[in-house]
Tab-separated table of C-alpha atoms and ligand atoms in Angstrom:
chain	number	residue	atom	x	y	z
A	27	MET	CA	-26.453	2.361	87.714
A	28	ALA	CA	-28.598	-0.890	88.181
A	29	GLY	CA	-29.444	-3.406	90.954
A	30	ILE	CA	-31.156	-6.771	91.024
A	31	TYR	CA	-33.299	-7.954	93.752
A	32	PHE	CA	-33.897	-11.651	94.571
A	33	HIS	CA	-36.863	-12.633	96.743
A	34	ILE	CA	-36.273	-16.024	98.595
A	35	PRO	CA	-39.588	-16.692	100.082
A	36	PHE	CA	-38.564	-19.477	102.490
A	37	CYS	CA	-38.631	-19.362	106.196
A	38	LYS	CA	-37.935	-21.761	108.862
A	39	GLN	CA	-40.821	-20.629	110.825
A	40	ALA	CA	-43.230	-17.571	110.876
A	41	CYS	CA	-42.263	-14.893	113.069
A	42	SER	CA	-45.039	-13.463	115.066
A	43	TYR	CA	-44.984	-9.950	113.468
A	44	CYS	CA	-43.948	-10.515	109.890
A	45	ASP	CA	-46.272	-9.959	106.782
A	46	PHE	CA	-43.581	-10.363	104.056
A	47	TYR	CA	-44.397	-12.990	101.530
A	48	PHE	CA	-42.894	-16.232	102.886
A	49	THR	CA	-43.907	-19.844	102.929
A	50	THR	CA	-42.545	-22.455	105.584
A	51	HIS	CA	-42.426	-25.358	102.912
A	52	GLN	CA	-39.503	-25.663	100.849
A	53	ASN	CA	-40.541	-28.738	98.911
A	54	GLU	CA	-40.777	-26.425	95.605
A	55	LYS	CA	-37.394	-24.744	96.144
A	56	GLU	CA	-35.658	-26.560	93.284
A	57	LYS	CA	-38.651	-25.703	90.848
A	58	LEU	CA	-38.760	-22.028	92.117
A	59	LEU	CA	-34.885	-21.408	91.522
A	60	ARG	CA	-35.359	-22.695	87.863
A	61	CYS	CA	-38.136	-20.500	87.284
A	62	MET	CA	-36.297	-17.441	88.791
A	63	ASP	CA	-33.258	-18.374	86.451
A	64	GLU	CA	-35.788	-18.446	83.577
A	65	GLU	CA	-37.324	-15.022	85.000
A	66	ILE	CA	-33.763	-13.304	84.651
A	67	VAL	CA	-33.265	-14.731	81.115
A	68	ASN	CA	-36.689	-13.228	79.977
A	69	ARG	CA	-36.569	-9.913	81.764
A	70	LEU	CA	-33.147	-8.627	82.247
A	71	PRO	CA	-32.381	-7.730	78.418
A	72	ALA	CA	-35.521	-5.433	78.613
A	73	PHE	CA	-34.144	-3.306	81.265
A	74	HIS	CA	-31.006	-2.275	79.085
A	75	PHE	CA	-28.559	-2.385	82.207
A	76	ASN	CA	-24.822	-1.767	81.057
A	77	GLU	CA	-23.452	-2.954	84.202
A	78	ILE	CA	-24.945	-4.317	87.709
A	79	LYS	CA	-24.002	-2.126	90.586
A	80	SER	CA	-25.635	-4.219	93.394
A	81	ILE	CA	-27.172	-7.454	93.818
A	82	TYR	CA	-29.487	-8.209	97.051
A	83	PHE	CA	-30.988	-11.346	97.950
A	84	GLY	CA	-33.839	-10.370	100.228
A	85	GLY	CA	-36.757	-12.684	101.875
A	86	GLY	CA	-38.101	-14.713	103.500
A	87	THR	CA	-34.684	-16.124	104.420
A	88	PRO	CA	-31.929	-16.153	101.665
A	89	SER	CA	-29.554	-17.940	103.973
A	90	VAL	CA	-31.615	-21.185	103.763
A	91	LEU	CA	-30.177	-21.840	100.254
A	92	SER	CA	-26.941	-23.505	99.703
A	93	TYR	CA	-24.071	-21.462	98.627
A	94	LEU	CA	-24.369	-23.257	95.193
A	95	GLU	CA	-27.769	-22.159	94.786
A	96	ILE	CA	-26.868	-18.496	95.397
A	97	GLN	CA	-24.132	-18.320	93.067
A	98	GLN	CA	-26.030	-20.063	90.312
A	99	LEU	CA	-28.561	-16.957	90.560
A	100	ILE	CA	-25.599	-14.608	90.572
A	101	SER	CA	-23.859	-16.244	87.694
A	102	LYS	CA	-27.274	-16.434	85.658
A	103	ALA	CA	-27.631	-12.674	86.128
A	104	THR	CA	-23.879	-11.731	85.480
A	105	SER	CA	-23.807	-13.821	82.486
A	106	THR	CA	-26.110	-11.685	80.705
A	107	VAL	CA	-24.938	-8.197	82.281
A	108	ALA	CA	-21.458	-7.587	83.515
A	109	LEU	CA	-21.245	-6.989	87.246
A	110	MET	CA	-19.292	-3.588	88.217
A	111	PRO	CA	-15.890	-4.442	89.945
A	112	ASP	CA	-17.083	-2.926	93.009
A	113	ALA	CA	-20.504	-4.296	92.977
A	114	GLU	CA	-22.164	-4.809	96.481
A	115	ILE	CA	-23.594	-8.344	96.755
A	116	THR	CA	-25.735	-8.682	99.811
A	117	LEU	CA	-27.431	-11.578	101.370
A	118	GLU	CA	-29.829	-11.245	104.174
A	119	ALA	CA	-29.160	-13.981	106.466
A	120	ASN	CA	-30.781	-15.435	109.802
A	121	PRO	CA	-28.366	-16.181	112.653
A	122	ASP	CA	-29.432	-19.690	113.010
A	123	ASN	CA	-28.227	-20.538	109.333
A	124	LEU	CA	-24.629	-18.879	109.926
A	125	SER	CA	-22.449	-21.863	110.587
A	126	MET	CA	-18.616	-21.704	110.214
A	127	GLU	CA	-19.080	-24.073	107.156
A	128	PHE	CA	-21.981	-22.216	105.501
A	129	LEU	CA	-19.994	-18.951	105.860
A	130	THR	CA	-16.772	-20.294	104.600
A	131	ALA	CA	-18.471	-21.703	101.575
A	132	LEU	CA	-20.382	-18.265	101.177
A	133	LYS	CA	-17.055	-16.222	101.372
A	134	THR	CA	-14.879	-18.361	99.248
A	135	LYS	CA	-17.043	-19.905	96.652
A	136	THR	CA	-19.913	-17.051	95.956
A	137	LEU	CA	-19.681	-13.331	95.091
A	138	VAL	CA	-21.537	-12.468	98.165
A	139	ASN	CA	-19.601	-9.575	99.944
A	140	ARG	CA	-22.045	-8.378	102.504
A	141	LEU	CA	-24.368	-9.800	105.002
A	142	SER	CA	-27.432	-8.349	106.653
A	143	ILE	CA	-28.097	-10.208	109.843
A	144	GLY	CA	-31.481	-10.458	111.071
A	145	MET	CA	-30.807	-9.978	115.147
A	146	GLN	CA	-33.843	-8.004	116.035
A	147	SER	CA	-33.184	-8.354	119.756
A	148	PHE	CA	-30.361	-9.290	122.102
A	149	HIS	CA	-33.257	-10.369	124.896
A	150	ALA	CA	-34.411	-13.985	125.072
A	151	SER	CA	-37.745	-12.855	125.990
A	152	GLU	CA	-38.022	-10.697	122.978
A	153	LEU	CA	-36.798	-13.049	120.563
A	154	GLU	CA	-39.490	-15.428	121.909
A	155	LEU	CA	-42.448	-13.124	121.433
A	156	MET	CA	-41.076	-12.410	117.990
A	157	TYR	CA	-40.989	-16.088	117.366
A	158	ARG	CA	-37.493	-15.859	115.839
A	159	ALA	CA	-35.624	-19.334	115.158
A	160	HIS	CA	-32.597	-18.380	116.885
A	161	ASN	CA	-31.345	-17.360	120.602
A	162	VAL	CA	-29.022	-14.522	121.706
A	163	ALA	CA	-26.042	-16.848	121.948
A	164	GLU	CA	-26.644	-18.036	118.295
A	165	SER	CA	-26.865	-14.529	117.005
A	166	ILE	CA	-23.624	-13.290	118.436
A	167	GLN	CA	-21.701	-16.501	117.253
A	168	ALA	CA	-23.034	-15.771	113.738
A	169	PHE	CA	-21.618	-12.321	113.869
A	170	LYS	CA	-18.316	-13.621	115.137
A	171	ASN	CA	-18.320	-16.405	112.514
A	172	ALA	CA	-19.045	-13.964	109.691
A	173	ARG	CA	-15.905	-11.876	110.798
A	174	GLU	CA	-13.758	-15.050	111.228
A	175	VAL	CA	-14.504	-16.063	107.712
A	176	GLY	CA	-13.383	-12.428	106.467
A	177	PHE	CA	-16.675	-10.452	105.873
A	178	GLU	CA	-15.718	-7.006	106.258
A	179	ASN	CA	-19.271	-5.577	105.659
A	180	ILE	CA	-22.059	-6.478	107.839
A	181	SER	CA	-25.369	-4.921	108.541
A	182	LEU	CA	-27.657	-6.029	111.667
A	183	ASP	CA	-31.332	-5.541	111.863
A	184	LEU	CA	-32.864	-4.493	115.216
A	185	ILE	CA	-36.799	-3.725	116.109
A	186	TYR	CA	-37.827	-1.397	118.663
A	187	GLY	CA	-40.996	-0.559	119.975
A	188	VAL	CA	-41.803	-4.373	120.870
A	189	PRO	CA	-44.285	-5.134	123.699
A	190	GLY	CA	-42.891	-5.331	127.071
A	191	SER	CA	-39.825	-3.214	126.115
A	192	THR	CA	-38.404	-0.310	128.192
A	193	LEU	CA	-35.940	2.453	127.454
A	194	THR	CA	-33.620	0.442	129.592
A	195	SER	CA	-33.862	-2.764	127.835
A	196	TRP	CA	-33.566	-1.097	124.410
A	197	LYS	CA	-30.421	0.635	125.271
A	198	ALA	CA	-28.983	-2.417	126.261
A	199	ASN	CA	-30.001	-3.914	122.659
A	200	VAL	CA	-28.204	-0.763	120.881
A	201	GLN	CA	-25.236	-1.172	122.969
A	202	ARG	CA	-24.815	-4.857	122.184
A	203	ALA	CA	-25.054	-4.257	118.634
A	204	ILE	CA	-22.721	-1.133	118.735
A	205	ASP	CA	-20.340	-3.407	120.800
A	206	LEU	CA	-20.267	-5.794	117.861
A	207	ASN	CA	-18.983	-2.925	115.614
A	208	PRO	CA	-20.819	-3.595	112.486
A	209	GLU	CA	-20.258	-1.383	109.487
A	210	HIS	CA	-24.147	-0.673	109.131
A	211	LEU	CA	-27.243	-0.832	111.408
A	212	SER	CA	-31.087	-0.940	110.334
A	213	ALA	CA	-33.479	-0.260	113.079
A	214	TYR	CA	-37.432	-0.547	112.443
A	215	CYS	CA	-39.956	0.379	114.699
A	216	LEU	CA	-42.523	-2.505	115.139
A	217	THR	CA	-45.495	-2.285	113.026
A	218	ILE	CA	-48.301	-4.370	113.954
A	219	GLU	CA	-49.624	-6.376	110.737
A	220	ASP	CA	-52.833	-7.534	109.939
A	221	ASN	CA	-52.920	-11.314	109.841
A	222	THR	CA	-50.091	-11.679	111.992
A	223	ARG	CA	-49.966	-13.521	115.476
A	224	LEU	CA	-48.945	-10.444	117.087
A	225	LYS	CA	-51.673	-8.567	116.049
A	226	TYR	CA	-54.257	-11.365	117.482
A	227	TRP	CA	-52.631	-11.340	120.878
A	228	ILE	CA	-52.666	-7.638	121.049
A	229	GLU	CA	-56.170	-7.609	120.242
A	230	LYS	CA	-56.910	-10.243	122.983
A	231	GLY	CA	-54.934	-8.080	125.340
A	232	ARG	CA	-52.123	-10.896	125.898
A	233	HIS	CA	-49.520	-8.144	124.902
A	234	ILE	CA	-49.790	-4.374	125.125
A	235	TYR	CA	-48.407	-1.943	122.302
A	236	PRO	CA	-45.858	0.414	124.002
A	237	GLU	CA	-47.039	4.166	124.354
A	238	GLU	CA	-45.975	6.462	121.818
A	239	SER	CA	-43.804	8.522	124.025
A	240	LEU	CA	-41.719	5.318	124.737
A	241	ILE	CA	-41.388	4.654	121.093
A	242	LEU	CA	-40.188	8.242	120.575
A	243	GLU	CA	-37.659	7.908	123.313
A	244	GLN	CA	-36.477	4.668	121.851
A	245	SER	CA	-36.134	6.188	118.666
A	246	GLU	CA	-34.099	9.221	120.318
A	247	LEU	CA	-31.673	7.045	122.088
A	248	LEU	CA	-30.919	5.214	119.046
A	249	MET	CA	-30.034	8.388	117.239
A	250	GLU	CA	-27.899	9.553	120.405
A	251	MET	CA	-26.177	6.215	120.805
A	252	THR	CA	-25.439	5.576	117.146
A	253	GLN	CA	-24.202	9.170	116.427
A	254	SER	CA	-21.807	8.817	119.598
A	255	ALA	CA	-20.527	5.438	117.947
A	256	GLY	CA	-19.531	7.042	114.631
A	257	TYR	CA	-22.459	5.988	112.459
A	258	GLU	CA	-24.315	8.504	110.095
A	259	HIS	CA	-28.090	8.640	110.384
A	260	TYR	CA	-28.426	8.520	106.527
A	261	GLU	CA	-32.054	7.270	106.207
A	262	ILE	CA	-34.776	7.292	108.575
A	263	SER	CA	-34.249	3.329	109.920
A	264	ASN	CA	-30.596	3.056	108.359
A	265	PHE	CA	-27.309	3.967	110.106
A	266	ALA	CA	-23.687	3.419	108.677
A	267	LYS	CA	-20.199	3.936	109.300
A	268	PRO	CA	-18.681	6.658	106.846
A	269	ASN	CA	-18.783	5.575	103.183
A	270	GLN	CA	-20.646	2.199	104.325
A	271	TYR	CA	-23.996	3.208	103.032
A	272	ALA	CA	-25.907	0.369	101.532
A	273	LYS	CA	-25.530	0.745	97.737
A	274	HIS	CA	-28.375	-1.373	96.829
A	275	ASN	CA	-31.061	0.389	99.171
A	276	THR	CA	-29.461	3.863	98.379
A	277	ASN	CA	-30.049	3.111	94.723
A	278	TYR	CA	-33.955	2.656	95.646
A	279	TRP	CA	-33.791	6.067	97.231
A	280	LYS	CA	-31.968	7.725	94.348
A	281	GLY	CA	-34.663	6.312	92.050
A	282	GLU	CA	-32.070	4.219	90.140
A	283	PRO	CA	-33.583	0.995	88.147
A	284	TYR	CA	-33.927	-2.398	89.524
A	285	LEU	CA	-35.160	-5.689	88.513
A	286	GLY	CA	-36.913	-7.871	91.234
A	287	ILE	CA	-36.677	-11.676	90.659
A	288	GLY	CA	-39.019	-14.224	92.596
A	289	PRO	CA	-42.472	-14.208	94.094
A	290	SER	CA	-43.500	-10.851	95.318
A	291	ALA	CA	-40.477	-9.197	93.941
A	292	HIS	CA	-40.863	-5.559	92.937
A	293	SER	CA	-39.019	-3.874	89.804
A	294	PHE	CA	-38.733	-0.114	88.978
A	295	LYS	CA	-37.753	1.295	85.388
A	296	GLY	CA	-38.258	4.921	84.383
A	297	ASN	CA	-41.930	5.945	85.046
A	298	GLU	CA	-42.867	1.981	85.391
A	299	ARG	CA	-43.228	-0.360	88.431
A	300	SER	CA	-43.911	-3.925	88.475
A	301	TRP	CA	-44.631	-6.574	90.990
A	302	ASN	CA	-44.644	-10.258	90.847
A	303	ILE	CA	-47.331	-12.460	91.998
A	304	SER	CA	-46.980	-13.147	95.802
A	305	ASN	CA	-47.557	-17.007	95.440
A	306	THR	CA	-44.785	-19.300	94.618
A	307	LYS	CA	-46.901	-21.990	93.311
A	308	GLU	CA	-48.552	-19.816	90.925
A	309	TYR	CA	-45.250	-18.223	90.030
A	310	ILE	CA	-43.849	-21.655	89.270
A	311	LEU	CA	-47.181	-22.508	87.125
A	312	ARG	CA	-47.264	-19.314	84.935
A	313	THR	CA	-43.439	-19.478	84.235
A	314	GLY	CA	-44.175	-23.006	83.034
A	315	GLN	CA	-46.786	-21.894	81.147
A	316	ASN	CA	-44.978	-18.957	79.494
A	317	LYS	CA	-47.213	-16.365	81.243
A	318	VAL	CA	-46.192	-13.139	82.706
A	319	THR	CA	-45.818	-13.578	86.400
A	320	PHE	CA	-46.291	-9.877	87.172
A	321	GLU	CA	-48.275	-6.678	86.777
A	322	THR	CA	-47.219	-3.132	85.635
A	323	GLU	CA	-48.336	0.163	86.401
A	324	THR	CA	-47.289	3.293	84.680
A	325	LEU	CA	-46.469	6.139	87.222
A	326	SER	CA	-48.105	9.427	86.560
A	327	LYS	CA	-46.161	12.567	86.883
A	328	ILE	CA	-48.041	13.322	90.423
A	329	ASP	CA	-47.048	9.875	91.383
A	330	ARG	CA	-43.483	10.237	90.501
A	331	PHE	CA	-43.516	13.738	92.111
A	332	ASN	CA	-44.987	12.302	95.487
A	333	GLU	CA	-42.677	9.267	95.358
A	334	PHE	CA	-39.719	11.695	95.136
A	335	ILE	CA	-40.850	13.663	97.955
A	336	MET	CA	-41.457	10.466	100.082
A	337	ILE	CA	-38.062	8.889	99.342
A	338	HIS	CA	-35.753	12.006	99.517
A	339	LEU	CA	-37.433	13.469	102.613
A	340	ARG	CA	-36.284	10.295	104.495
A	341	THR	CA	-32.617	10.539	103.442
A	342	GLN	CA	-29.853	12.776	105.012
A	343	TRP	CA	-29.378	13.958	101.166
A	344	GLY	CA	-32.977	15.934	101.633
A	345	LEU	CA	-34.872	17.606	98.884
A	346	HIS	CA	-33.127	19.689	96.660
A	347	THR	CA	-35.371	22.552	95.012
A	348	ASN	CA	-33.236	22.727	91.917
A	349	LYS	CA	-33.689	19.043	91.235
A	350	ILE	CA	-37.561	19.302	91.799
A	351	GLU	CA	-37.405	22.219	89.065
A	352	GLU	CA	-35.273	20.191	86.799
A	353	LEU	CA	-37.402	16.823	87.147
A	354	PHE	CA	-40.872	18.110	87.483
A	355	GLY	CA	-40.888	21.816	86.122
A	356	PRO	CA	-41.551	25.233	87.618
A	357	ASP	CA	-45.188	24.733	88.468
A	358	TYR	CA	-44.338	21.491	90.538
A	359	LEU	CA	-41.691	23.927	92.316
A	360	ASP	CA	-43.947	26.287	93.320
A	361	ALA	CA	-46.562	24.196	94.629
A	362	PHE	CA	-43.701	22.676	96.681
A	363	ILE	CA	-42.692	25.879	97.871
A	364	GLN	CA	-46.295	26.964	98.754
A	365	GLN	CA	-46.865	23.739	101.031
A	366	VAL	CA	-43.307	23.526	102.403
A	367	GLU	CA	-43.579	26.851	103.824
A	368	LYS	CA	-46.521	25.740	106.085
A	369	ILE	CA	-44.294	23.279	107.754
A	370	ASP	CA	-43.034	23.965	111.337
A	371	LYS	CA	-38.957	25.171	111.022
A	372	THR	CA	-38.614	22.690	114.232
A	373	LEU	CA	-39.527	19.507	111.779
A	374	LEU	CA	-37.919	20.646	108.507
A	375	GLN	CA	-35.147	22.992	108.016
A	376	ASN	CA	-33.629	24.301	105.007
A	377	ASN	CA	-30.413	25.797	103.882
A	378	GLY	CA	-30.371	27.462	100.631
A	379	ASP	CA	-32.043	25.095	98.035
A	380	LEU	CA	-31.905	22.094	100.399
A	381	TYR	CA	-34.629	20.938	102.645
A	382	THR	CA	-33.838	18.335	105.368
A	383	LEU	CA	-35.650	16.965	108.231
A	384	THR	CA	-34.680	17.990	111.567
A	385	LYS	CA	-33.914	15.304	114.629
A	386	GLN	CA	-37.591	16.016	115.701
A	387	GLY	CA	-38.980	16.030	112.074
A	388	LYS	CA	-37.462	12.453	111.608
A	389	HIS	CA	-40.232	11.075	113.943
A	390	GLN	CA	-42.557	12.600	111.671
A	391	ALA	CA	-41.411	11.986	108.071
A	392	ASP	CA	-44.226	10.225	106.939
A	393	GLY	CA	-46.780	12.854	107.823
A	394	ILE	CA	-44.471	15.588	106.965
A	395	ALA	CA	-44.129	13.720	103.423
A	396	SER	CA	-47.867	13.466	102.889
A	397	SER	CA	-48.286	17.352	103.467
A	398	LEU	CA	-46.076	17.906	100.630
A	399	PHE	CA	-47.957	15.430	98.424
A	400	LEU	CA	-50.038	16.589	95.399
A	401	VAL	CA	-53.390	15.442	94.611
A	402	THR	CA	-53.714	17.489	91.305
A	403	SER	CA	-51.631	18.699	88.953
A	404	PRO	CA	-50.516	22.226	89.651
B	521	SAM	C1	-38.581	-9.140	105.844
B	521	SAM	S1	-37.075	-9.590	107.020
B	521	SAM	C2	-36.298	-10.391	105.735
B	521	SAM	C3	-34.877	-10.882	106.637
B	521	SAM	C4	-34.564	-12.063	107.488
B	521	SAM	N1	-35.685	-13.196	107.112
B	521	SAM	C5	-35.122	-11.499	108.836
B	521	SAM	O1	-35.951	-12.061	109.323
B	521	SAM	O2	-34.091	-10.961	109.301
B	521	SAM	C6	-36.292	-8.125	106.659
B	521	SAM	C7	-36.500	-7.347	107.842
B	521	SAM	O3	-37.715	-6.615	107.963
B	521	SAM	C8	-38.155	-6.682	109.340
B	521	SAM	N2	-39.561	-6.660	109.644
B	521	SAM	C9	-40.430	-7.458	109.134
B	521	SAM	N3	-41.603	-7.494	109.580
B	521	SAM	C10	-41.670	-6.073	110.511
B	521	SAM	C11	-42.503	-5.403	111.002
B	521	SAM	N4	-43.935	-5.854	111.106
B	521	SAM	N5	-42.000	-4.459	111.890
B	521	SAM	C12	-40.799	-3.967	111.755
B	521	SAM	N6	-39.940	-4.786	111.184
B	521	SAM	C13	-40.460	-5.701	110.247
B	521	SAM	C14	-37.428	-7.930	109.894
B	521	SAM	O4	-37.254	-8.053	111.138
B	521	SAM	C15	-36.035	-7.829	109.072
B	521	SAM	O5	-35.305	-7.259	109.973
B	522	SF4	S1	-38.962	-11.668	110.039
B	522	SF4	FE1	-37.519	-12.828	108.555
B	522	SF4	S2	-37.656	-14.809	109.169
B	522	SF4	FE2	-39.126	-14.020	110.129
B	522	SF4	S3	-41.016	-14.467	108.949
B	522	SF4	FE3	-40.286	-12.789	108.073
B	522	SF4	S4	-39.066	-12.947	106.619
B	522	SF4	FE4	-39.192	-14.911	107.845
């Protein structure tokens, strides 16, 4: 099964914590979209997709595009490779773009059938700290508008571990998200990235990053509240109502191929990974000169094994020893078994040939994965 990712690198303003690739200047939008059309035509055939299972518009802020611009990209891709009848087409959207007018056009004139709305918080003070371009009332109205025009598959993004947050303030955030009854929730622990205003403020002592113990409590509370509300914790940062897993992201986690179009977009096929240049001007320039816009890396067997461990460990479907043997052979399986037996059973549990993280282990997923990584061939 195959997926297509479109990176739309435009944002109204720079959120204080974000280091994704984006620009706040939209003057080259038309040119960029034509270059993305060209990239689809140039690269899609080489991926040999039979059908497209999912399309994902990520960013940046894809909801700054018009419905026509969104549908034009979908049409370009689907005129080359057919779309599966139940394909998932997601648009990441910021609440301040979700007017009734835009949503109605999106629902009736494009094939977008899933929205991922960046709420982040239901507290005005946190939205201000994060320098988001929307207020709480706009976020709630955006969700209601999306429901009213008929979107039946909506995901909300939240962030915990925000400076100044408490267990009580986080509980209110999760409760307000659950009260809206979205099909899916993504909750990310705030990462303090280099070259962000938030990092500068923290270094200057203007804001204090929460204690590790509070972050753990917030994460536990999130797990408890979402479980009681009927969500499955199917990946470290993702929660879904039954059968409402994000198909596009699940494809990433299952190692399915995908093509990423646009500045900074990543692609994956077999044992090859590529990534586009993270610079809109340069992307446009190179496309105009018929030069490649991406770099490619061939993954070694060890790279693929380590990635397999990392990705699968983070999901509720876990790590199957028979799959490890099938994909990597008995030597890799032996090396895995040797390492996995050293891990505390309170962190990683096994049931026959299946290893999954315990509730406690979910807080240490990255550390557990790296202790299972191989450095040299077994
Ligand atoms: C890059 S954004 C793109 C979607 C959209 N522009 C938005 O802001 O919701 C995707 C998600 O990543 C989250 N994100 C970005 N930087 C982050 C950070 N440093 N720590 C945690 N989450 C982050 C955003 O808040 C958002 O929910
Ligand atoms: S969090 Fe979203 S809206 Fe904010 S700067 Fe990053 S991509 Fe843009």
